[in-house]
CSV table of C-alpha atoms in Angstrom, one decimal:
chain,number,residue,atom,x,y,z
A,1,MET,CA,24.5,0.7,-30.9
A,2,ILE,CA,21.1,2.0,-31.7
A,3,SER,CA,20.6,2.6,-35.4
A,4,ALA,CA,18.5,5.1,-37.3
A,5,ALA,CA,16.1,2.2,-38.2
A,6,ASP,CA,15.6,1.4,-34.5
A,7,VAL,CA,14.7,5.0,-33.8
A,8,LEU,CA,12.4,5.2,-36.8
A,9,ARG,CA,10.6,2.0,-35.6
A,10,VAL,CA,10.0,3.5,-32.2
A,11,LEU,CA,8.7,6.7,-33.6
A,12,THR,CA,6.4,4.8,-36.0
A,13,ALA,CA,4.9,3.0,-33.0
A,14,THR,CA,4.5,6.0,-30.7
A,15,VAL,CA,3.9,9.1,-32.8
A,16,PRO,CA,0.3,7.9,-33.6
A,17,LEU,CA,-0.4,7.9,-29.9
A,18,TYR,CA,0.6,11.5,-29.7
A,19,VAL,CA,-1.5,12.3,-32.8
A,20,ALA,CA,-4.6,11.0,-31.0
A,21,MET,CA,-3.7,13.0,-27.9
A,22,ILE,CA,-3.1,16.3,-29.9
A,23,VAL,CA,-6.3,15.9,-31.9
A,24,ALA,CA,-8.3,15.6,-28.7
A,25,TYR,CA,-6.5,18.6,-27.1
A,26,ALA,CA,-7.1,20.8,-30.2
A,27,SER,CA,-10.8,19.7,-30.5
A,28,VAL,CA,-11.5,21.1,-27.0
A,29,ARG,CA,-9.0,23.9,-26.5
A,30,TRP,CA,-9.1,25.5,-29.9
A,31,MET,CA,-12.0,24.1,-32.0
A,32,LYS,CA,-14.5,23.8,-29.1
A,33,LEU,CA,-16.0,20.7,-30.5
A,34,PHE,CA,-16.8,19.0,-27.2
A,35,THR,CA,-18.5,20.4,-24.1
A,36,PRO,CA,-17.3,19.4,-20.6
A,37,GLU,CA,-20.3,17.0,-20.3
A,38,GLN,CA,-19.4,15.3,-23.6
A,39,CYS,CA,-15.8,15.0,-22.5
A,40,SER,CA,-17.0,13.4,-19.3
A,41,GLY,CA,-19.0,10.9,-21.3
A,42,ILE,CA,-16.0,10.0,-23.5
A,43,ASN,CA,-13.8,9.6,-20.4
A,44,ARG,CA,-16.4,7.4,-18.8
A,45,TYR,CA,-16.5,5.1,-21.8
A,46,VAL,CA,-12.8,4.8,-21.8
A,47,ALA,CA,-12.7,4.0,-18.1
A,48,MET,CA,-15.6,1.6,-18.1
A,49,PHE,CA,-15.1,-0.2,-21.4
A,50,ALA,CA,-12.1,0.6,-23.6
A,51,ILE,CA,-9.3,0.3,-21.0
A,52,PRO,CA,-10.7,-2.8,-19.2
A,53,LEU,CA,-11.3,-4.7,-22.4
A,54,LEU,CA,-7.8,-3.7,-23.7
A,55,SER,CA,-6.4,-4.9,-20.4
A,56,PHE,CA,-8.3,-8.2,-20.7
A,57,ASP,CA,-7.2,-8.7,-24.3
A,58,MET,CA,-3.5,-8.1,-23.5
A,59,ILE,CA,-3.5,-10.3,-20.4
A,60,SER,CA,-5.5,-13.2,-21.8
A,61,ARG,CA,-3.3,-13.5,-24.9
A,62,ASN,CA,0.0,-13.9,-23.0
A,63,ASN,CA,1.2,-17.1,-21.4
A,64,PRO,CA,1.4,-16.7,-17.6
A,65,TYR,CA,3.4,-19.9,-17.3
A,66,GLN,CA,6.3,-18.1,-19.0
A,67,MET,CA,6.4,-15.6,-16.2
A,68,ASN,CA,9.9,-14.1,-15.6
A,69,VAL,CA,10.2,-14.5,-11.8
A,70,ARG,CA,13.2,-12.3,-11.5
A,71,LEU,CA,11.5,-9.4,-13.4
A,72,VAL,CA,8.5,-9.7,-11.1
A,73,ALA,CA,10.8,-9.8,-8.1
A,74,SER,CA,12.7,-6.7,-9.2
A,75,ASP,CA,9.4,-4.9,-9.7
A,76,MET,CA,8.2,-5.9,-6.2
A,77,LEU,CA,11.6,-5.0,-4.6
A,78,GLN,CA,11.5,-1.6,-6.2
A,79,LYS,CA,8.1,-0.8,-4.7
A,80,PHE,CA,9.1,-2.0,-1.2
A,81,ILE,CA,12.4,0.0,-1.2
A,82,VAL,CA,10.6,3.2,-2.3
A,83,LEU,CA,7.8,2.6,0.3
A,84,LEU,CA,10.2,2.0,3.1
A,85,ALA,CA,12.3,5.0,2.2
A,86,LEU,CA,9.3,7.3,2.1
A,87,ALA,CA,8.0,5.9,5.4
A,88,ALA,CA,11.3,6.5,7.0
A,89,TRP,CA,11.4,10.1,5.6
A,90,VAL,CA,7.8,10.8,6.8
A,91,LYS,CA,8.8,9.4,10.3
A,92,LEU,CA,12.0,11.3,10.7
A,93,SER,CA,11.5,14.6,8.8
A,94,SER,CA,9.3,17.5,9.9
A,95,ARG,CA,8.4,18.1,6.3
A,96,GLY,CA,7.1,14.6,5.7
A,97,ASN,CA,3.5,13.5,6.0
A,98,PHE,CA,1.2,10.7,4.9
A,99,ASP,CA,0.1,12.6,1.8
A,100,TRP,CA,3.7,12.8,0.6
A,101,LEU,CA,4.2,9.1,1.2
A,102,VAL,CA,1.3,8.2,-1.1
A,103,THR,CA,2.2,10.8,-3.7
A,104,GLY,CA,5.9,9.9,-3.7
A,105,PHE,CA,5.1,6.2,-4.1
A,106,SER,CA,2.7,6.9,-7.0
A,107,LEU,CA,5.2,9.2,-8.8
A,108,SER,CA,8.2,7.0,-8.6
A,109,THR,CA,6.8,3.5,-9.0
A,110,LEU,CA,3.6,3.5,-11.1
A,111,PRO,CA,4.2,4.3,-14.8
A,112,ASN,CA,1.7,4.1,-17.6
A,113,THR,CA,2.5,0.6,-18.6
A,114,LEU,CA,-0.6,-0.4,-20.5
A,115,VAL,CA,-1.4,2.5,-22.8
A,116,VAL,CA,2.1,3.9,-23.5
A,117,GLY,CA,4.4,1.1,-22.3
A,118,ILE,CA,3.3,-1.8,-24.5
A,119,PRO,CA,3.5,-0.1,-27.9
A,120,LEU,CA,6.7,1.8,-27.0
A,121,LEU,CA,8.6,-1.2,-25.6
A,122,LYS,CA,7.3,-3.5,-28.2
A,123,ALA,CA,9.0,-1.3,-30.8
A,124,MET,CA,12.2,-1.2,-28.8
A,125,TYR,CA,12.5,-4.9,-27.7
A,126,GLY,CA,10.2,-6.8,-29.9
A,127,ASP,CA,7.1,-9.0,-29.2
A,128,SER,CA,8.8,-10.6,-26.1
A,129,ALA,CA,8.5,-7.2,-24.4
A,130,VAL,CA,4.7,-7.4,-24.5
A,131,THR,CA,4.8,-10.7,-22.6
A,132,LEU,CA,7.1,-9.2,-20.0
A,133,LEU,CA,5.2,-6.0,-19.6
A,134,VAL,CA,1.9,-7.7,-19.2
A,135,GLN,CA,3.2,-9.4,-16.1
A,136,ILE,CA,3.9,-5.9,-14.7
A,137,VAL,CA,0.5,-4.7,-15.8
A,138,VAL,CA,-1.2,-7.5,-13.9
A,139,LEU,CA,0.8,-6.7,-10.7
A,140,GLN,CA,0.1,-3.0,-11.1
A,141,SER,CA,-3.6,-3.5,-11.7
A,142,MET,CA,-4.3,-6.1,-9.0
A,143,VAL,CA,-1.7,-5.2,-6.3
A,144,TRP,CA,-0.1,-1.8,-6.5
A,145,ASN,CA,-3.2,0.3,-7.5
A,146,THR,CA,-5.1,-1.5,-4.8
A,147,LEU,CA,-2.4,-0.6,-2.3
A,148,VAL,CA,-2.6,3.1,-3.4
A,149,MET,CA,-6.4,3.0,-2.9
A,150,LEU,CA,-5.9,1.4,0.6
A,151,LEU,CA,-3.4,4.1,1.6
A,152,MET,CA,-5.8,6.8,0.4
A,153,GLU,CA,-8.6,5.2,2.5
A,154,ILE,CA,-6.4,5.0,5.5
A,155,ARG,CA,-5.5,8.6,5.1
A,156,ALA,CA,-9.2,9.6,4.7
A,157,ALA,CA,-10.0,7.6,7.8
A,158,LYS,CA,-7.3,9.3,9.9
A,159,VAL,CA,-8.6,12.7,8.8
A,160,ALA,CA,-12.1,11.7,9.7
A,161,VAL,CA,-11.1,10.4,13.2
A,162,ALA,CA,-9.0,13.5,13.8
A,163,ASN,CA,-12.0,15.7,12.9
A,164,ASP,CA,-14.3,13.7,15.2
A,165,GLU,CA,-11.8,14.1,18.1
A,166,ARG,CA,-11.6,17.8,17.6
A,167,SER,CA,-15.3,18.0,17.4
A,168,ASP,CA,-15.7,16.0,20.6
A,169,THR,CA,-13.1,18.1,22.4
A,170,SER,CA,-14.7,21.4,21.4
A,171,VAL,CA,-18.1,20.4,22.9
A,172,SER,CA,-17.0,18.2,25.7
A,173,PRO,CA,-19.1,18.7,28.8
A,174,GLY,CA,-16.3,17.6,31.1
A,175,THR,CA,-13.9,20.3,30.1
A,176,VAL,CA,-12.5,22.2,33.2
A,177,GLN,CA,-10.8,25.6,32.9
A,178,VAL,CA,-8.7,26.7,35.9
A,179,ASP,CA,-7.9,30.4,36.5
A,180,SER,CA,-4.4,30.5,38.1
A,181,GLU,CA,-5.0,33.9,39.7
A,182,ALA,CA,-8.2,32.8,41.4
A,183,GLN,CA,-7.1,29.5,43.0
A,184,THR,CA,-8.9,28.7,46.3
A,185,PRO,CA,-7.1,26.8,49.1
A,186,GLU,CA,-10.3,24.9,49.9
A,187,ILE,CA,-11.8,22.0,48.0
A,188,THR,CA,-15.4,21.4,48.7
A,189,GLU,CA,-17.2,18.1,48.5
A,190,GLY,CA,-19.1,19.3,45.4
A,191,GLU,CA,-15.8,20.2,43.7
A,192,VAL,CA,-14.4,16.7,44.5
A,193,ASP,CA,-17.6,15.1,43.0
A,194,GLY,CA,-17.2,17.4,40.0
A,195,GLN,CA,-13.6,16.3,39.4
A,196,ARG,CA,-14.7,12.6,39.7
A,197,VAL,CA,-17.4,13.3,37.0
A,198,HIS,CA,-14.8,14.9,34.8
A,199,ASN,CA,-12.4,12.0,35.2
A,200,GLN,CA,-15.2,9.5,34.4
A,201,THR,CA,-16.2,11.5,31.4
A,202,ALA,CA,-12.6,11.7,30.1
A,203,SER,CA,-12.3,7.9,30.6
A,204,VAL,CA,-15.5,7.3,28.6
A,205,GLU,CA,-14.3,9.6,25.8
A,206,THR,CA,-10.9,7.8,25.7
A,207,ASN,CA,-12.6,4.4,25.4
A,208,ALA,CA,-15.0,5.7,22.7
A,209,THR,CA,-12.1,7.1,20.7
A,210,ASN,CA,-10.2,3.8,21.0
A,211,SER,CA,-13.2,1.9,19.9
A,212,ARG,CA,-13.8,4.3,17.0
A,213,GLN,CA,-10.2,3.9,15.9
A,214,LYS,CA,-10.4,0.1,16.0
A,215,SER,CA,-13.6,0.0,14.0
A,216,THR,CA,-12.0,2.4,11.5
A,217,GLY,CA,-9.7,-0.3,10.2
A,218,GLY,CA,-12.5,-2.6,9.4
A,219,ILE,CA,-14.5,0.2,7.7
A,220,VAL,CA,-11.4,1.0,5.5
A,221,LEU,CA,-11.2,-2.6,4.3
A,222,VAL,CA,-14.9,-2.7,3.5
A,223,VAL,CA,-14.7,0.5,1.6
A,224,VAL,CA,-11.7,-0.6,-0.4
A,225,MET,CA,-13.3,-3.9,-1.2
A,226,LYS,CA,-16.5,-2.2,-2.4
A,227,LYS,CA,-14.5,0.1,-4.7
A,228,LEU,CA,-12.5,-2.8,-6.1
A,229,LEU,CA,-15.8,-4.6,-6.8
A,230,ARG,CA,-17.1,-1.5,-8.7
A,231,ASN,CA,-13.9,-1.1,-10.7
A,232,PRO,CA,-14.0,-2.9,-14.1
A,233,ASN,CA,-10.2,-3.0,-14.3
A,234,THR,CA,-10.2,-5.4,-11.3
A,235,TYR,CA,-12.5,-7.8,-13.2
A,236,SER,CA,-10.7,-7.4,-16.5
A,237,SER,CA,-7.3,-8.2,-15.0
A,238,MET,CA,-8.6,-11.1,-12.8
A,239,PHE,CA,-10.7,-12.7,-15.6
A,240,GLY,CA,-7.9,-12.1,-18.2
A,241,LEU,CA,-5.4,-13.9,-15.9
A,242,ILE,CA,-7.8,-16.7,-15.1
A,243,TRP,CA,-8.6,-17.3,-18.8
A,244,ALA,CA,-4.9,-17.2,-19.7
A,245,LEU,CA,-4.1,-19.8,-17.0
A,246,ILE,CA,-6.9,-22.1,-18.3
A,247,SER,CA,-6.3,-21.6,-22.0
A,248,PHE,CA,-2.5,-22.1,-21.9
A,249,ARG,CA,-2.8,-25.0,-19.5
A,250,PHE,CA,-5.3,-27.0,-21.5
A,251,ASN,CA,-4.6,-25.5,-25.0
A,252,LEU,CA,-8.1,-24.0,-25.3
A,253,ALA,CA,-9.0,-21.3,-27.8
A,254,MET,CA,-11.6,-18.6,-26.9
A,255,PRO,CA,-14.8,-19.0,-29.0
A,256,LYS,CA,-14.6,-16.8,-32.0
A,257,VAL,CA,-17.9,-14.9,-31.2
A,258,ILE,CA,-16.5,-13.9,-27.8
A,259,GLU,CA,-13.1,-13.1,-29.2
A,260,LYS,CA,-14.5,-10.9,-32.0
A,261,SER,CA,-16.9,-9.2,-29.5
A,262,ILE,CA,-14.0,-8.3,-27.2
A,263,SER,CA,-11.6,-7.3,-30.0
A,264,ILE,CA,-14.0,-4.9,-31.7
A,265,LEU,CA,-14.1,-2.8,-28.6
A,266,SER,CA,-10.5,-3.4,-27.3
A,267,ASP,CA,-8.9,-2.6,-30.7
A,268,GLY,CA,-9.9,1.0,-30.3
A,269,GLY,CA,-9.0,1.1,-26.6
A,270,LEU,CA,-5.4,2.4,-27.1
A,271,GLY,CA,-6.5,5.3,-29.3
A,272,MET,CA,-9.4,6.2,-27.2
A,273,ALA,CA,-7.2,6.2,-24.1
A,274,MET,CA,-4.8,8.6,-25.7
A,275,PHE,CA,-7.8,10.7,-26.9
A,276,SER,CA,-9.2,10.8,-23.4
A,277,LEU,CA,-5.8,11.9,-22.1
A,278,GLY,CA,-5.8,14.8,-24.6
A,279,LEU,CA,-9.3,15.8,-23.4
A,280,PHE,CA,-8.0,15.8,-19.9
A,281,MET,CA,-5.0,18.0,-20.8
A,282,ALA,CA,-7.3,20.5,-22.5
A,283,SER,CA,-9.6,20.7,-19.5
A,284,GLN,CA,-6.8,21.8,-17.2
A,285,PRO,CA,-6.2,25.5,-16.7
A,286,LYS,CA,-2.5,25.0,-16.6
A,287,ILE,CA,-0.1,22.4,-18.0
A,288,ALA,CA,2.0,22.6,-14.8
A,289,ALA,CA,-0.6,23.1,-12.1
A,290,CYS,CA,1.7,22.8,-9.1
A,291,GLY,CA,4.4,25.4,-10.0
A,292,LYS,CA,7.9,25.0,-11.4
A,293,ARG,CA,9.6,23.7,-8.3
A,294,MET,CA,7.1,20.9,-7.6
A,295,THR,CA,7.0,20.1,-11.3
A,296,ALA,CA,10.7,19.5,-11.2
A,297,ILE,CA,10.4,17.3,-8.1
A,298,ALA,CA,7.6,15.3,-9.7
A,299,LEU,CA,9.5,14.7,-12.9
A,300,ALA,CA,12.7,13.8,-11.0
A,301,ALA,CA,10.8,11.2,-9.0
A,302,ARG,CA,9.2,9.7,-12.2
A,303,PHE,CA,12.1,9.8,-14.6
A,304,LEU,CA,15.2,9.6,-12.3
A,305,ALA,CA,14.4,8.1,-8.9
A,306,GLY,CA,12.1,5.4,-10.2
A,307,PRO,CA,14.5,4.0,-12.8
A,308,ALA,CA,17.4,4.3,-10.4
A,309,VAL,CA,15.8,2.2,-7.7
A,310,MET,CA,14.6,-0.2,-10.4
A,311,ALA,CA,18.2,-0.6,-11.6
A,312,LEU,CA,19.4,-1.4,-8.1
A,313,SER,CA,16.5,-3.8,-7.6
A,314,ALA,CA,17.0,-5.6,-10.9
A,315,ILE,CA,20.7,-6.0,-10.3
A,316,ALA,CA,20.0,-7.3,-6.8
A,317,VAL,CA,17.7,-10.1,-8.0
A,318,GLY,CA,20.1,-11.0,-10.8
A,319,LEU,CA,18.7,-9.4,-14.0
A,320,ARG,CA,21.4,-8.8,-16.6
A,321,SER,CA,21.8,-7.8,-20.3
A,322,SER,CA,18.6,-7.0,-22.2
A,323,LEU,CA,16.3,-7.9,-19.3
A,324,LEU,CA,18.0,-5.3,-17.1
A,325,LYS,CA,17.7,-2.7,-19.8
A,326,PHE,CA,14.1,-3.5,-20.3
A,327,ALA,CA,13.4,-3.2,-16.5
A,328,ILE,CA,15.0,0.2,-16.4
A,329,VAL,CA,13.3,1.6,-19.5
A,330,GLN,CA,9.8,0.5,-18.4
A,331,ALA,CA,10.4,2.2,-15.1
A,332,ALA,CA,11.1,5.4,-17.0
A,333,LEU,CA,7.7,5.5,-18.7
A,334,PRO,CA,5.4,8.5,-18.1
A,335,GLN,CA,3.2,8.7,-15.1
A,336,GLY,CA,0.3,6.3,-14.7
A,337,ILE,CA,-3.2,7.8,-14.9
A,338,VAL,CA,-4.9,5.6,-12.2
A,339,PRO,CA,-2.9,7.2,-9.3
A,340,PHE,CA,-4.0,10.6,-10.5
A,341,VAL,CA,-7.7,9.5,-10.5
A,342,PHE,CA,-7.3,8.3,-6.9
A,343,ALA,CA,-5.5,11.5,-5.9
A,344,LYS,CA,-8.3,13.6,-7.4
A,345,GLU,CA,-11.0,11.5,-5.7
A,346,TYR,CA,-9.4,11.7,-2.3
A,347,ASN,CA,-8.0,15.3,-2.7
A,348,VAL,CA,-4.4,14.2,-2.1
A,349,LYS,CA,-2.0,16.5,-4.0
A,350,ALA,CA,-3.9,15.9,-7.3
A,351,ASN,CA,-2.3,19.0,-8.8
A,352,ILE,CA,1.2,17.3,-8.6
A,353,LEU,CA,0.0,14.1,-10.1
A,354,SER,CA,-1.9,16.0,-12.8
A,355,THR,CA,1.3,17.8,-13.7
A,356,GLY,CA,3.2,14.5,-13.7
A,357,VAL,CA,0.7,12.9,-16.1
A,358,ILE,CA,0.6,15.9,-18.5
A,359,VAL,CA,4.2,17.1,-18.6
A,360,GLY,CA,5.5,13.5,-18.3
A,361,MET,CA,3.5,12.5,-21.3
A,362,LEU,CA,4.9,15.4,-23.3
A,363,ILE,CA,8.5,14.6,-22.6
A,364,ALA,CA,8.2,10.8,-22.3
A,365,LEU,CA,9.3,10.0,-25.9
A,366,PRO,CA,12.6,11.8,-25.8
A,367,ILE,CA,13.4,10.5,-22.3
A,368,THR,CA,12.6,6.9,-23.0
A,369,LEU,CA,14.6,7.1,-26.3
A,370,ALA,CA,17.5,8.6,-24.3
A,371,TYR,CA,17.4,5.7,-21.8
A,372,TYR,CA,17.1,3.2,-24.7
A,373,THR,CA,20.1,4.7,-26.4
A,374,LEU,CA,22.3,5.2,-23.3
A,375,LEU,CA,21.7,1.6,-22.1
A,376,ASP,CA,22.7,0.2,-25.4
A,377,LEU,CA,26.1,1.9,-25.5
């Protein structure tokens, strides 16, 4: 049974995060201390330095050789189940489309594990929770966020190809219009030659379209790789994991100069990330930008569907007791920020993910406390 001391410990760990967020919100919305350009500069610093260094620090300090295989398997199984279910819905339902596949996957499977999850679950389950959550952070950063970016690029490529085909059709020189009321019983030699030209033109256009679609796949992969190479979070996760593998294998310590240089920036990463989130909330015209109905759907996907599928996945791979509870609670964390950044960049239902981030963050503490309490009964 959860005691008052347990609740107090969780509140002590998480309330300061909300203080940083509220201060940032008030500084923009009411006190007008920061201009949009200054907010953009703060957000840029957080994205390029604070979060990557915080991620590197967390990953490099945890032993990858103590990886919990079943937890990782449950996380992967949850993602595959959700992805297959959404793909089936998109295929079979007239309301489904590719945009909803990407958005639904992001909402239900990609929580804010690094910024909110680590301090919150550490307060609930102790230091061992950090080691477990870092494993999920690595997967999310290196695999699942990359998958979302790949899906976004595929969607953008499909839209571009469709626009090209419509453009080609609208100006096609081989288009033939037939008036049913003015049909002639005779076909002259010139008309036969004209039909041959039209058929040849259509064949050339079909071949060109097929070639364009084949080349699109290669272009998508190149674009994704370039964006990954420009993303500092890719390097922070990769180098953090590499250093952890080396240091724990050969019992090496990071040189103090490098360790201090990283920690002086990463120590403020958590607070700056929450401050940046408050700035983002203040910059939005509405807390719920997608309307009440879509807000309810987004929150249900994040706080109900995601944890429910994770519970099934965790049980299926054999997680029990505290590990099962941990897996479910981490799946009930608020919406991750990276999927919203992608949605905004590619213009794919960004208003829904924006609402998921803002409203989800506001109600995350009571919801995770409710899961924490109910699972301990």
